[in-house]
Amino acid sequence: MAARKLAITGGRVIDPKQGFDGLADVLISGDVIEDVTSCSSMESYEDYEVVNASGKIVAPGFVDLHTHLRDPGQEWKETILSGTRAAAHGGFTTVCAMPNTDPVQDSAAVVDDVTRRASHYGLIRVLPIGAISKGQKGKHLSPMGELADAGVIGFSDDGNPVSDANLMRQALSYSVGLGLPIINHAEEKQIAAGGVMSAGRVATRLGLAGMPVEAESVMVSRDLDLADLEGARLHIPHISTIGSLIALRSAKERGVDVTAEVTPHHLTLNDDWVFGLHGDVPDAVGLEAYDTNTKVNPPLRSPDHVNAVIEALSEGLIDVIATDHAPHAVTDKACTYNEAAYGINVLETAFSSVFALVDAGKVSINRLIESLTSGPAGILNKDIGTLTKGYSADVAIIDLGKKWVVVPEKFESKSTNSPLSGLELKSRVIITIYRGEIVFSLAGHLPETHGADR
Ligand SMILES: [Zn+2]
């Protein structure tokens, strides 16, 4: 049987890796990109199924460096199947799975299990991240060489910071020989102690304990110094404060091998959102004073920090956007702010929420797509995140004009913990293609078959 052929015609193709932005047809043969060619008449695509993308953006499938799939161990929150389905709905064709599962991904056996089940149940590519320390307890290093051999793309104790500076130094030292980055959740617990949101005006008004922004920047600075000392690669997840950005800029200027990511929520929500009114501030604080779906770690920051991370993403100081998709059950959030779990459900709203910054003229569409495709692919050092001929046919087709209302109950994710519930967003991924197969299509956007003999 001949390989399935797909032609995505007439769209505005944006492929930052190749510096391409223009009207073109993307041709797929089997599971690889056959060509990107100037638009031609339909007759030449007789052997192809055709997806008409005129008026739409055609981009490489998105790559997420930071996803919590909760599988194995917390399958009531998410599974590899539901998580990859949610990812496909958001335009993602690759997700990197954080190791804070149960059991923790701190041995080849657990990593092999995730990889094997992901290739069976996953709709898209799942790349595992290995734990830095055994059980993510921060006491003893995990078998990093064994994990590297099992195929992890980096090491992280995410959820927990590596508090012991000497353990962090050892992890960085070992990572050099393995050629993989260390990804440390930067939070100095001694300083953050007891805080459930960012310290400031809103925390004071709600009577909630606040974490100072320095809880993040102190550890970012430490990690940058240790990476410099060991000549190791550091990737800073979910950067969110001005102080962290100052340290990042200084480190990049002196040649430290560092990259950084920012989440959609740290780019688009500030701590006023904790009131649960989509950013509005109430005249009086009543019984329903807050929305626990805004509780996340690092916490939502005040507007000056939000503006700083937007600028840093736009100029490229922050390298990429990563979701930190953290699904939680209703019972983890139907409680007081103090008791609620940290984490936001992001995969299905990521692109659309950040697109508001493009609409506002703060970030270019090319930079947004780069930060979701070639940017993270470059950090992974993998041949993905581009429409280059011969590469995996991973594609996201986006309708920038499409408006939709966020209804978390309709998420493909098993969890609904989104503070965007009820919000109208503009722009939506309408088709996602992974290795040449359509893994998500919004109703009404299926391909037309033109006499294809398959
Ligand atoms: Zn984290």
JSON list of N, CA, C and O and ligand atoms in Angstrom, two decimals, residues 66 158-159 185 237-238 297-298 324, ligand 1:
[
{"chain": "A", "resi": 66, "resn": "HIS", "atom": "N", "xyz": [7.29, 20.76, 29.76]},
{"chain": "A", "resi": 66, "resn": "HIS", "atom": "CA", "xyz": [6.93, 20.66, 31.18]},
{"chain": "A", "resi": 66, "resn": "HIS", "atom": "C", "xyz": [5.46, 20.25, 31.33]},
{"chain": "A", "resi": 66, "resn": "HIS", "atom": "O", "xyz": [4.57, 21.09, 31.39]},
{"chain": "A", "resi": 158, "resn": "ASP", "atom": "N", "xyz": [10.93, 18.32, 39.91]},
{"chain": "A", "resi": 158, "resn": "ASP", "atom": "CA", "xyz": [9.86, 19.34, 39.90]},
{"chain": "A", "resi": 158, "resn": "ASP", "atom": "C", "xyz": [8.68, 18.95, 40.79]},
{"chain": "A", "resi": 158, "resn": "ASP", "atom": "O", "xyz": [8.26, 17.80, 40.85]},
{"chain": "A", "resi": 159, "resn": "GLY", "atom": "N", "xyz": [8.16, 19.97, 41.42]},
{"chain": "A", "resi": 159, "resn": "GLY", "atom": "CA", "xyz": [7.22, 19.79, 42.53]},
{"chain": "A", "resi": 159, "resn": "GLY", "atom": "C", "xyz": [8.00, 20.09, 43.81]},
{"chain": "A", "resi": 159, "resn": "GLY", "atom": "O", "xyz": [7.52, 20.81, 44.67]},
{"chain": "A", "resi": 185, "resn": "HIS", "atom": "N", "xyz": [13.15, 23.16, 40.01]},
{"chain": "A", "resi": 185, "resn": "HIS", "atom": "CA", "xyz": [12.07, 24.03, 40.50]},
{"chain": "A", "resi": 185, "resn": "HIS", "atom": "C", "xyz": [12.70, 24.97, 41.53]},
{"chain": "A", "resi": 185, "resn": "HIS", "atom": "O", "xyz": [13.07, 24.53, 42.62]},
{"chain": "A", "resi": 237, "resn": "PRO", "atom": "N", "xyz": [12.81, 26.21, 34.96]},
{"chain": "A", "resi": 237, "resn": "PRO", "atom": "CA", "xyz": [11.38, 26.09, 34.65]},
{"chain": "A", "resi": 237, "resn": "PRO", "atom": "C", "xyz": [10.60, 27.28, 35.20]},
{"chain": "A", "resi": 237, "resn": "PRO", "atom": "O", "xyz": [11.06, 27.97, 36.11]},
{"chain": "A", "resi": 238, "resn": "HIS", "atom": "N", "xyz": [9.44, 27.50, 34.61]},
{"chain": "A", "resi": 238, "resn": "HIS", "atom": "CA", "xyz": [8.45, 28.50, 35.08]},
{"chain": "A", "resi": 238, "resn": "HIS", "atom": "C", "xyz": [9.05, 29.72, 35.80]},
{"chain": "A", "resi": 238, "resn": "HIS", "atom": "O", "xyz": [8.71, 30.01, 36.94]},
{"chain": "A", "resi": 297, "resn": "ASN", "atom": "N", "xyz": [2.31, 27.00, 41.80]},
{"chain": "A", "resi": 297, "resn": "ASN", "atom": "CA", "xyz": [3.65, 27.23, 42.34]},
{"chain": "A", "resi": 297, "resn": "ASN", "atom": "C", "xyz": [4.69, 27.16, 41.23]},
{"chain": "A", "resi": 297, "resn": "ASN", "atom": "O", "xyz": [4.83, 26.10, 40.62]},
{"chain": "A", "resi": 298, "resn": "PRO", "atom": "N", "xyz": [5.45, 28.23, 40.92]},
{"chain": "A", "resi": 298, "resn": "PRO", "atom": "CA", "xyz": [5.41, 29.52, 41.58]},
{"chain": "A", "resi": 298, "resn": "PRO", "atom": "C", "xyz": [4.05, 30.22, 41.43]},
{"chain": "A", "resi": 298, "resn": "PRO", "atom": "O", "xyz": [3.34, 29.97, 40.47]},
{"chain": "A", "resi": 324, "resn": "ASP", "atom": "N", "xyz": [3.61, 23.67, 32.22]},
{"chain": "A", "resi": 324, "resn": "ASP", "atom": "CA", "xyz": [3.47, 23.22, 33.61]},
{"chain": "A", "resi": 324, "resn": "ASP", "atom": "C", "xyz": [2.03, 22.72, 33.85]},
{"chain": "A", "resi": 324, "resn": "ASP", "atom": "O", "xyz": [1.45, 22.94, 34.91]},
{"chain": "B", "resi": 1, "resn": "ZN", "atom": "ZN", "xyz": [7.77, 23.40, 39.34]}
]
